[in-house]
Amino acid sequence: MDKIIIEGGVPLQGEVHISGAKNAALPILVSALLTDGWCTYQNVPRLRDIDSILQLLSMLGAQIEVDGYTVRINAAGLKNAEAPYDLVRKMRASILVLCPLVARLKTAKVSLPGGCAIGARPINLHLKGLARLGADITLEHGYVLASAERLVGDEIYFETPTVTGTENLMMAAALAQGKTILKNAAREPEVVALADVLNQMGACIKGAGTAVVSIEGVPALKPVSVRIIPDRIETGTFMVAAALTQGDLLVRDCEPEHVGGIIDKLKQVGAAIQVGAKSIHVKGRAPIESVDVKTFPYPGFPTDMQAQFMVLMSVARGLSVISETVFENRFIHVSELRRMGADITVSGHSAVIKGVPSLSGAPVMATDLRASASLVLAGLVASGTTEVNRIYHLDRGYEAMETKFQKLGARIRREKSN
Ligand code: EPU
């Protein structure tokens, strides 16, 4: 497995291009299952998770063509309704095929994803919603078996907003008979992006981006040609990297509206920020001030940026408290950051961070995507050499991260591990 080696201490300078959003691309590529012609997707990031979803779609019977950042999918030959354990365990977002399979093939057999490093992550709300639309659901030998002759619209209330749950049920409801109303729906930009794509396919979805989404079912959807929105978490990660290294960075081809919570916190930290139409200029300033952060569903501060922000607070002036409210076990980076000299104490769902003057490079590793990104950021500002191992996770969600940092002046390289 590859590792990343970083010699820290270089302020990042220059311009960075933001890739397409992983968490928008995944459900949008899956939505090709809802129709039977060629769909074209542009600005699809080159990531391991994208390879995994394409492998699954192909296994289900879809034809796939990949040409750089353009992906074409034709699900006319959709025939296999089973998503096997081997693929679902690698990537939880595979659960997104559940509702489209039931909507198109009237049946689905999808492995239960199980827990992951950041929490138990149940899918009970996906299943409860699908049952509400009339599907028969049973759990057998680690698989969800779902079937319905024709889904029928109804009102679905989510106890907690769920991103992929909202996306899954929007896809089911798009082809259901009658009207579905999703209440306490997730409001993330990725949900809106999927709703936009489904509407271009002929669906009738209103209210995406608010807590109440209404969907009038239609008998069929048509193929579409669309572009994937920029990745707001990659945007935030580079913005934090600029503030952390006292750099001067123009983050290009992003959607500033989607990162309001991050911009607000970075301004409080003391960074100078100028927002353009599709770009954000971030200039880091010393000293980095401490601020408290609490993660929330969108438009709150994203849980996917919590680990990266904790690195920033590790070298800030004073004391900060970071509280995680979305996932129950998302502090796995803390023990590794401590090994790099950070002063962090975890108590329940909060971490108290006492800023230190500097971090010191060390061999580290993480078992989650965003935790791995936070360790790369820590390496960029630490003295000496940091070796981030097991970067399999990083490659799942960041496109060529080390190449992008190299272009900004960082001393960072990828090496094969023994
Ligand atoms: N939840 C339930 N039951 C459900 C579904 C969710 O209790 O049926 C709970 C979860 O356990 C969690 C909360 O609801 O406590 C929110 O989870 P959500 O379902 O929104 O998460 P997700 O859809 O599985 C997506 C992203 C994650 C991101 C979260 C939160 C994708 C493919 N994944 O996950 O992204 O952290 O929303 O914003 O969209 C990442 O990219 O690194 C990543 C983990």
Short mmCIF file of C-alpha atoms and ligand atoms in Angstrom, two decimals:
data_model
loop_
_atom_site.label_atom_id
_atom_site.label_comp_id
_atom_site.label_asym_id
_atom_site.label_seq_id
_atom_site.Cartn_x
_atom_site.Cartn_y
_atom_site.Cartn_z
CA MET A 1 0.00 0.00 0.00
CA ASP A 2 1.26 3.53 -0.78
CA LYS A 3 2.28 6.08 1.81
CA ILE A 4 2.75 9.85 1.70
CA ILE A 5 5.90 11.52 2.96
CA ILE A 6 5.82 15.19 3.89
CA GLU A 7 8.59 17.58 4.95
CA GLY A 8 6.56 20.26 6.69
CA GLY A 9 6.95 23.99 7.07
CA VAL A 10 6.28 25.39 3.58
CA PRO A 11 3.54 28.06 3.30
CA LEU A 12 1.27 27.02 0.40
CA GLN A 13 1.24 29.46 -2.52
CA GLY A 14 -0.64 29.48 -5.82
CA GLU A 15 -3.88 28.21 -7.31
CA VAL A 16 -5.65 24.90 -6.86
CA HIS A 17 -8.46 23.44 -8.99
CA ILE A 18 -11.31 21.74 -7.12
CA SER A 19 -12.52 18.43 -8.52
CA GLY A 20 -16.08 17.18 -8.86
CA ALA A 21 -17.81 16.19 -5.61
CA LYS A 22 -17.50 12.53 -4.64
CA ASN A 23 -20.69 12.58 -2.59
CA ALA A 24 -22.67 14.20 -5.41
CA ALA A 25 -21.20 11.94 -8.11
CA LEU A 26 -22.03 8.70 -6.26
CA PRO A 27 -25.85 9.10 -6.12
CA ILE A 28 -25.97 10.82 -9.52
CA LEU A 29 -24.13 7.96 -11.24
CA VAL A 30 -26.49 5.51 -9.50
CA SER A 31 -29.51 7.48 -10.78
CA ALA A 32 -28.61 6.22 -14.28
CA LEU A 33 -30.26 2.95 -13.16
CA LEU A 34 -33.64 4.73 -13.26
CA THR A 35 -33.63 5.03 -17.05
CA ASP A 36 -32.74 2.88 -20.04
CA GLY A 37 -30.64 5.07 -22.34
CA TRP A 38 -27.14 6.56 -22.39
CA CYS A 39 -26.58 9.15 -19.63
CA THR A 40 -23.47 11.35 -19.74
CA TYR A 41 -21.75 12.76 -16.65
CA GLN A 42 -18.96 15.34 -16.80
CA ASN A 43 -16.50 16.47 -14.11
CA VAL A 44 -16.62 13.06 -12.41
CA PRO A 45 -13.64 12.90 -10.02
CA ARG A 46 -11.10 10.09 -10.47
CA LEU A 47 -11.41 8.33 -7.14
CA ARG A 48 -11.43 4.84 -5.73
CA ASP A 49 -15.06 5.24 -4.54
CA ILE A 50 -16.11 6.18 -8.07
CA ASP A 51 -14.37 3.04 -9.42
CA SER A 52 -16.25 1.00 -6.79
CA ILE A 53 -19.69 2.36 -7.71
CA LEU A 54 -19.01 1.88 -11.45
CA GLN A 55 -17.95 -1.70 -10.76
CA LEU A 56 -21.22 -2.27 -8.91
CA LEU A 57 -23.34 -0.66 -11.66
CA SER A 58 -21.58 -2.79 -14.26
CA MET A 59 -22.20 -5.93 -12.17
CA LEU A 60 -25.90 -5.03 -12.12
CA GLY A 61 -25.93 -5.02 -15.92
CA ALA A 62 -25.26 -1.38 -16.87
CA GLN A 63 -22.86 -0.54 -19.73
CA ILE A 64 -20.15 1.91 -18.65
CA GLU A 65 -17.73 4.05 -20.67
CA VAL A 66 -15.09 6.18 -18.96
CA ASP A 67 -13.10 8.83 -20.83
CA GLY A 68 -11.06 10.95 -18.40
CA TYR A 69 -13.54 12.95 -16.34
CA THR A 70 -16.53 11.92 -18.47
CA VAL A 71 -18.55 8.83 -17.62
CA ARG A 72 -21.36 7.39 -19.78
CA ILE A 73 -23.80 4.85 -18.38
CA ASN A 74 -26.58 2.91 -20.08
CA ALA A 75 -28.77 0.79 -17.80
CA ALA A 76 -31.01 -0.60 -20.56
CA GLY A 77 -29.62 -4.05 -19.81
CA LEU A 78 -30.20 -3.84 -16.04
CA LYS A 79 -30.88 -7.42 -15.01
CA ASN A 80 -29.08 -8.35 -11.80
CA ALA A 81 -30.74 -7.08 -8.60
CA GLU A 82 -27.99 -8.10 -6.17
CA ALA A 83 -25.32 -5.86 -4.59
CA PRO A 84 -22.89 -8.30 -2.97
CA TYR A 85 -21.20 -7.98 0.43
CA ASP A 86 -17.72 -7.66 -1.07
CA LEU A 87 -18.59 -4.38 -2.79
CA VAL A 88 -20.92 -2.90 -0.18
CA ARG A 89 -18.46 -3.48 2.66
CA LYS A 90 -15.80 -1.58 0.67
CA MET A 91 -18.08 1.39 0.16
CA ARG A 92 -21.21 2.08 2.19
CA ALA A 93 -22.67 4.38 -0.50
CA SER A 94 -23.42 1.17 -2.45
CA ILE A 95 -26.68 1.14 -0.45
CA LEU A 96 -27.83 3.84 -2.90
CA VAL A 97 -28.68 1.13 -5.46
CA LEU A 98 -31.40 -0.29 -3.17
CA CYS A 99 -34.27 2.03 -4.15
CA PRO A 100 -33.44 2.34 -7.87
CA LEU A 101 -33.33 -1.47 -8.14
CA VAL A 102 -36.75 -1.85 -6.52
CA ALA A 103 -38.14 0.97 -8.68
CA ARG A 104 -36.81 -0.56 -11.94
CA LEU A 105 -36.66 -4.34 -11.32
CA LYS A 106 -39.33 -4.58 -8.57
CA THR A 107 -36.81 -6.41 -6.39
CA ALA A 108 -33.40 -5.90 -4.77
CA LYS A 109 -30.96 -7.88 -2.68
CA VAL A 110 -28.38 -5.56 -1.13
CA SER A 111 -25.83 -6.48 1.52
CA LEU A 112 -26.17 -4.63 4.82
CA PRO A 113 -23.14 -2.28 5.00
CA GLY A 114 -22.35 -2.90 8.67
CA GLY A 115 -20.55 -0.38 10.87
CA CYS A 116 -17.44 1.57 9.90
CA ALA A 117 -14.57 3.34 11.64
CA ILE A 118 -16.59 6.52 12.35
CA GLY A 119 -19.76 4.94 13.76
CA ALA A 120 -22.44 2.26 13.59
CA ARG A 121 -24.09 4.03 10.64
CA PRO A 122 -27.36 2.07 10.47
CA ILE A 123 -29.61 2.18 7.38
CA ASN A 124 -32.88 1.77 9.31
CA LEU A 125 -34.25 5.07 7.95
CA HIS A 126 -33.65 4.01 4.32
CA LEU A 127 -35.55 0.77 5.03
CA LYS A 128 -38.36 2.38 7.00
CA GLY A 129 -38.92 4.88 4.17
CA LEU A 130 -38.91 2.23 1.47
CA ALA A 131 -41.39 0.12 3.47
CA ARG A 132 -43.58 3.20 3.75
CA LEU A 133 -43.67 3.35 -0.08
CA GLY A 134 -45.07 -0.18 -0.05
CA ALA A 135 -41.99 -2.41 -0.40
CA ASP A 136 -41.85 -5.76 1.42
CA ILE A 137 -38.56 -5.82 3.30
CA THR A 138 -36.85 -8.69 5.07
CA LEU A 139 -33.34 -9.11 6.43
CA GLU A 140 -31.69 -12.45 5.76
CA HIS A 141 -28.10 -13.66 6.11
CA GLY A 142 -26.73 -10.10 6.20
CA TYR A 143 -28.74 -8.96 3.18
CA VAL A 144 -31.75 -6.66 2.72
CA LEU A 145 -34.36 -8.25 0.47
CA ALA A 146 -36.86 -5.71 -0.84
CA SER A 147 -39.64 -6.06 -3.39
CA ALA A 148 -42.62 -4.10 -4.66
CA GLU A 149 -44.79 -4.54 -7.76
CA ARG A 150 -45.11 -0.70 -7.93
CA LEU A 151 -44.02 1.69 -5.22
CA VAL A 152 -46.76 4.04 -4.03
CA GLY A 153 -46.08 7.56 -2.72
CA ASP A 154 -46.61 8.39 0.97
CA GLU A 155 -45.36 10.70 3.70
CA ILE A 156 -41.97 9.79 5.20
CA TYR A 157 -40.58 11.39 8.33
CA PHE A 158 -36.85 11.04 9.05
CA GLU A 159 -36.07 10.95 12.79
CA THR A 160 -32.71 12.44 11.89
CA PRO A 161 -31.76 13.98 8.55
CA THR A 162 -29.87 11.39 6.50
CA VAL A 163 -28.02 12.35 3.31
CA THR A 164 -27.94 9.02 1.46
CA GLY A 165 -31.32 8.08 3.00
CA THR A 166 -32.93 11.20 1.50
CA GLU A 167 -31.20 10.50 -1.85
CA ASN A 168 -32.27 6.83 -1.91
CA LEU A 169 -35.90 7.68 -1.20
CA MET A 170 -35.99 10.56 -3.70
CA MET A 171 -34.98 8.01 -6.36
CA ALA A 172 -37.66 5.55 -5.22
CA ALA A 173 -40.35 8.24 -5.09
CA ALA A 174 -39.43 9.63 -8.52
CA LEU A 175 -40.89 6.48 -10.14
CA ALA A 176 -43.57 5.74 -7.51
CA GLN A 177 -47.27 6.12 -8.13
CA GLY A 178 -48.57 9.39 -6.64
CA LYS A 179 -47.02 11.90 -4.29
CA THR A 180 -44.30 11.37 -1.67
CA ILE A 181 -43.38 13.94 0.96
CA LEU A 182 -40.04 13.63 2.75
CA LYS A 183 -40.03 15.48 6.08
CA ASN A 184 -36.89 16.41 8.02
CA ALA A 185 -34.99 15.65 4.81
CA ALA A 186 -31.23 16.29 4.52
CA ARG A 187 -30.50 19.72 2.98
CA GLU A 188 -26.95 19.05 1.74
CA PRO A 189 -25.95 20.50 -1.68
CA GLU A 190 -25.41 16.90 -2.87
CA VAL A 191 -29.14 16.20 -2.25
CA VAL A 192 -30.03 19.29 -4.29
CA ALA A 193 -27.63 18.22 -7.06
CA LEU A 194 -29.31 14.81 -7.29
CA ALA A 195 -32.80 16.39 -7.30
CA ASP A 196 -31.70 18.70 -10.15
CA VAL A 197 -30.47 15.72 -12.17
CA LEU A 198 -33.67 13.72 -11.51
CA ASN A 199 -35.76 16.74 -12.56
CA GLN A 200 -33.76 16.99 -15.79
CA MET A 201 -34.60 13.31 -16.31
CA GLY A 202 -38.30 14.25 -16.11
CA ALA A 203 -38.97 13.77 -12.39
CA CYS A 204 -41.11 16.24 -10.48
CA ILE A 205 -39.25 17.10 -7.26
CA LYS A 206 -39.82 20.31 -5.29
CA GLY A 207 -38.22 21.63 -2.13
CA ALA A 208 -34.80 19.91 -2.34
CA GLY A 209 -32.43 21.88 -0.12
CA THR A 210 -35.20 22.44 2.44
CA ALA A 211 -36.39 20.06 5.15
CA VAL A 212 -39.57 19.17 3.21
CA VAL A 213 -39.19 17.63 -0.24
CA SER A 214 -42.22 16.69 -2.31
CA ILE A 215 -42.01 14.28 -5.21
CA GLU A 216 -44.80 13.61 -7.69
CA GLY A 217 -44.06 10.19 -9.19
CA VAL A 218 -43.83 9.79 -12.98
CA PRO A 219 -44.11 6.56 -15.03
CA ALA A 220 -40.62 6.78 -16.60
CA LEU A 221 -37.48 8.90 -16.67
CA LYS A 222 -35.34 9.84 -19.66
CA PRO A 223 -31.53 9.88 -20.14
CA VAL A 224 -29.65 13.02 -19.25
CA SER A 225 -26.33 14.81 -19.75
CA VAL A 226 -25.06 16.66 -16.67
CA ARG A 227 -22.01 18.06 -14.89
CA ILE A 228 -21.05 17.14 -11.31
CA ILE A 229 -20.86 20.06 -8.83
CA PRO A 230 -17.51 20.96 -7.18
CA ASP A 231 -16.48 19.12 -4.01
CA ARG A 232 -17.16 21.34 -0.98
CA ILE A 233 -15.09 19.16 1.37
CA GLU A 234 -12.04 19.26 -0.91
CA THR A 235 -12.61 23.04 -1.10
CA GLY A 236 -12.69 23.30 2.70
CA THR A 237 -9.64 21.06 3.10
CA PHE A 238 -7.51 23.32 0.87
CA MET A 239 -8.85 26.45 2.59
CA VAL A 240 -7.83 25.08 5.98
CA ALA A 241 -4.43 24.06 4.55
CA ALA A 242 -3.87 27.68 3.43
CA ALA A 243 -4.77 29.08 6.87
CA LEU A 244 -2.69 26.42 8.63
CA THR A 245 0.54 27.00 6.67
CA GLN A 246 0.13 30.83 6.62
CA GLY A 247 -0.16 30.42 2.88
CA ASP A 248 -1.74 32.44 0.08
CA LEU A 249 -4.07 30.32 -1.98
CA LEU A 250 -6.63 30.82 -4.71
CA VAL A 251 -9.10 27.94 -4.54
CA ARG A 252 -10.56 27.76 -8.06
CA ASP A 253 -13.61 26.13 -9.68
CA CYS A 254 -15.47 25.78 -6.38
CA GLU A 255 -18.93 26.79 -5.15
CA PRO A 256 -18.44 29.39 -2.36
CA GLU A 257 -22.12 29.20 -1.40
CA HIS A 258 -21.63 25.59 -0.25
CA VAL A 259 -18.82 26.39 2.21
CA GLY A 260 -20.36 29.30 4.15
CA GLY A 261 -19.89 27.59 7.53
CA ILE A 262 -16.19 26.98 6.83
CA ILE A 263 -15.57 30.52 5.55
CA ASP A 264 -17.18 31.92 8.71
CA LYS A 265 -14.93 29.87 11.02
CA LEU A 266 -11.77 30.67 9.04
CA LYS A 267 -12.51 34.39 9.28
CA GLN A 268 -12.85 34.02 13.07
CA VAL A 269 -9.49 32.24 13.12
CA GLY A 270 -7.97 35.34 11.52
CA ALA A 271 -7.53 34.27 7.89
CA ALA A 272 -8.19 36.89 5.21
CA ILE A 273 -10.82 35.59 2.82
CA GLN A 274 -12.10 37.04 -0.45
CA VAL A 275 -14.95 35.29 -2.16
CA GLY A 276 -15.32 35.38 -5.95
CA ALA A 277 -18.05 33.91 -8.17
CA LYS A 278 -16.42 30.46 -8.42
CA SER A 279 -13.25 30.97 -6.38
CA ILE A 280 -12.08 31.74 -2.86
CA HIS A 281 -8.84 33.52 -1.98
CA VAL A 282 -7.47 32.49 1.43
CA LYS A 283 -4.51 34.18 3.09
CA GLY A 284 -3.34 32.70 6.38
CA ARG A 285 -2.32 35.11 9.14
CA ALA A 286 -0.44 34.62 12.39
CA PRO A 287 -1.44 34.10 15.09
CA ILE A 288 -4.17 31.55 14.38
CA GLU A 289 -6.95 32.33 16.86
CA SER A 290 -8.89 29.58 18.68
CA VAL A 291 -12.59 29.11 17.91
CA ASP A 292 -15.10 26.49 19.04
CA VAL A 293 -16.73 24.29 16.42
CA LYS A 294 -19.80 22.08 16.59
CA THR A 295 -20.66 19.86 13.63
CA PHE A 296 -24.22 19.80 12.31
CA PRO A 297 -26.06 18.66 9.19
CA TYR A 298 -25.92 21.26 6.36
CA PRO A 299 -25.93 24.25 6.49
CA GLY A 300 -24.07 23.70 9.76
CA PHE A 301 -20.34 23.05 10.00
CA PRO A 302 -19.73 19.72 8.17
CA THR A 303 -18.63 16.64 10.07
CA ASP A 304 -16.43 15.88 7.05
CA MET A 305 -14.33 18.98 7.92
CA GLN A 306 -14.07 18.36 11.67
CA ALA A 307 -10.74 16.46 11.62
CA GLN A 308 -9.05 19.02 9.33
CA PHE A 309 -10.22 21.91 11.54
CA MET A 310 -8.89 20.15 14.61
CA VAL A 311 -5.39 20.27 13.11
CA LEU A 312 -5.77 24.03 12.69
CA MET A 313 -6.87 24.40 16.32
CA SER A 314 -3.91 22.24 17.42
CA VAL A 315 -1.55 25.09 16.49
CA ALA A 316 -3.88 27.98 17.37
CA ARG A 317 -3.43 30.47 20.21
CA GLY A 318 -5.46 29.34 23.22
CA LEU A 319 -8.11 26.75 23.92
CA SER A 320 -10.91 25.48 21.68
CA VAL A 321 -13.67 22.90 21.95
CA ILE A 322 -14.72 20.83 18.94
CA SER A 323 -17.98 18.91 19.35
CA GLU A 324 -19.08 16.16 16.99
CA THR A 325 -22.85 15.70 16.81
CA VAL A 326 -23.30 13.69 13.59
CA PHE A 327 -21.24 10.52 14.11
CA GLU A 328 -20.48 8.87 17.44
CA ASN A 329 -16.87 7.86 16.83
CA ARG A 330 -15.30 10.54 14.69
CA PHE A 331 -12.23 11.35 16.79
CA ILE A 332 -9.98 8.57 15.48
CA HIS A 333 -7.44 11.15 14.31
CA VAL A 334 -6.92 12.43 17.87
CA SER A 335 -4.51 9.74 19.03
CA GLU A 336 -2.37 10.21 15.90
CA LEU A 337 -2.36 14.02 16.25
CA ARG A 338 -1.28 13.58 19.88
CA ARG A 339 1.68 11.54 18.64
CA MET A 340 2.63 14.61 16.58
CA GLY A 341 2.62 16.77 19.72
CA ALA A 342 -0.97 18.06 19.74
CA ASP A 343 -2.55 18.66 23.15
CA ILE A 344 -6.07 17.22 22.82
CA THR A 345 -8.36 15.71 25.46
CA VAL A 346 -11.53 13.91 24.43
CA SER A 347 -14.54 13.85 26.71
CA GLY A 348 -17.65 12.21 25.24
CA HIS A 349 -18.56 13.93 21.98
CA SER A 350 -16.21 16.88 22.54
CA ALA A 351 -12.48 17.41 22.18
CA VAL A 352 -10.66 20.14 24.07
CA ILE A 353 -7.65 21.39 22.12
CA LYS A 354 -4.95 23.47 23.71
CA GLY A 355 -2.91 25.06 20.95
CA VAL A 356 0.81 24.29 20.88
CA PRO A 357 3.51 26.36 19.12
CA SER A 358 4.30 23.57 16.65
CA LEU A 359 3.65 19.93 15.74
CA SER A 360 6.46 17.48 15.10
CA GLY A 361 6.51 15.03 12.19
CA ALA A 362 5.92 11.32 12.91
CA PRO A 363 4.79 8.11 11.19
CA VAL A 364 0.96 8.06 11.43
CA MET A 365 -2.03 6.34 9.90
CA ALA A 366 -5.82 6.53 9.96
CA THR A 367 -8.72 4.28 9.16
CA ASP A 368 -11.06 6.90 7.73
CA LEU A 369 -10.95 9.24 4.74
CA ARG A 370 -11.21 12.64 6.45
CA ALA A 371 -8.98 11.57 9.36
CA SER A 372 -6.30 10.65 6.79
CA ALA A 373 -6.66 14.09 5.17
CA SER A 374 -6.20 15.74 8.57
CA LEU A 375 -2.92 13.86 9.04
CA VAL A 376 -1.63 15.15 5.69
CA LEU A 377 -2.52 18.69 6.79
CA ALA A 378 -0.72 18.13 10.11
CA GLY A 379 2.32 16.95 8.15
CA LEU A 380 2.30 20.15 6.06
CA VAL A 381 2.77 22.31 9.15
CA ALA A 382 4.83 19.94 11.36
CA SER A 383 8.59 20.25 11.76
CA GLY A 384 10.56 17.38 10.20
CA THR A 385 9.17 14.39 8.34
CA THR A 386 5.65 12.97 8.55
CA GLU A 387 4.83 9.63 6.98
CA VAL A 388 1.09 9.04 6.43
CA ASN A 389 0.50 5.32 6.01
CA ARG A 390 -2.51 3.40 4.65
CA ILE A 391 -3.49 6.17 2.26
CA TYR A 392 -5.98 3.81 0.65
CA HIS A 393 -8.62 5.88 2.48
CA LEU A 394 -7.30 9.17 1.11
CA ASP A 395 -7.50 7.86 -2.46
CA ARG A 396 -11.15 6.99 -1.90
CA GLY A 397 -12.11 10.64 -1.66
CA TYR A 398 -9.33 13.06 -2.71
CA GLU A 399 -8.12 13.18 -6.29
CA ALA A 400 -4.31 13.24 -6.48
CA MET A 401 -4.06 15.16 -3.22
CA GLU A 402 -0.25 15.04 -3.10
CA THR A 403 0.07 16.32 -6.69
CA LYS A 404 -2.19 19.27 -5.92
CA PHE A 405 -0.14 20.12 -2.79
CA GLN A 406 3.15 19.71 -4.71
CA LYS A 407 1.99 22.36 -7.21
CA LEU A 408 1.44 24.72 -4.26
CA GLY A 409 5.05 24.30 -3.15
CA ALA A 410 4.63 21.60 -0.49
CA ARG A 411 7.43 19.05 -0.08
CA ILE A 412 5.22 16.00 -0.36
CA ARG A 413 5.58 12.73 -2.26
CA ARG A 414 3.98 9.30 -2.60
CA GLU A 415 6.02 6.16 -2.00
CA LYS A 416 5.31 2.47 -2.09
CA SER A 417 5.23 0.94 1.40
CA ASN A 418 7.08 -2.31 2.00
N1 EPU B 1 -28.50 7.49 10.45
C1 EPU B 1 -29.37 6.63 11.11
N2 EPU B 1 -30.13 5.78 10.35
C2 EPU B 1 -30.08 5.78 8.98
C3 EPU B 1 -29.19 6.68 8.33
C4 EPU B 1 -28.41 7.51 9.10
O1 EPU B 1 -29.43 6.60 12.32
O2 EPU B 1 -30.80 5.00 8.35
C5 EPU B 1 -27.65 8.40 11.26
C6 EPU B 1 -26.16 8.12 11.09
O3 EPU B 1 -25.71 7.07 11.91
C7 EPU B 1 -25.54 9.46 11.43
C8 EPU B 1 -26.59 10.45 10.90
O4 EPU B 1 -27.79 9.71 10.76
O5 EPU B 1 -25.44 9.59 12.81
C9 EPU B 1 -26.26 11.09 9.58
O6 EPU B 1 -25.84 10.09 8.65
P1 EPU B 1 -26.13 10.20 7.10
O7 EPU B 1 -27.07 9.11 6.70
O8 EPU B 1 -26.51 11.58 6.73
O9 EPU B 1 -24.71 9.85 6.48
P2 EPU B 1 -24.45 9.11 5.12
O10 EPU B 1 -25.53 9.44 4.16
O11 EPU B 1 -24.16 7.67 5.38
C10 EPU B 1 -23.10 11.02 3.97
C11 EPU B 1 -21.75 11.16 3.37
C12 EPU B 1 -20.70 11.15 4.47
C13 EPU B 1 -20.99 12.32 5.43
C14 EPU B 1 -22.42 12.20 5.97
C15 EPU B 1 -22.84 13.36 6.84
C16 EPU B 1 -22.05 10.14 1.21
C17 EPU B 1 -21.74 9.02 0.28
N3 EPU B 1 -21.53 10.08 2.43
O12 EPU B 1 -23.10 9.77 4.66
O13 EPU B 1 -19.44 11.37 3.85
O14 EPU B 1 -20.09 12.31 6.49
O15 EPU B 1 -23.36 12.09 4.87
O16 EPU B 1 -22.72 14.54 6.15
O17 EPU B 1 -22.73 11.08 0.83
C18 EPU B 1 -17.10 11.21 3.60
O18 EPU B 1 -17.23 11.67 2.45
O19 EPU B 1 -15.97 11.09 4.16
C19 EPU B 1 -18.30 10.79 4.34
C20 EPU B 1 -18.23 9.98 5.40
#
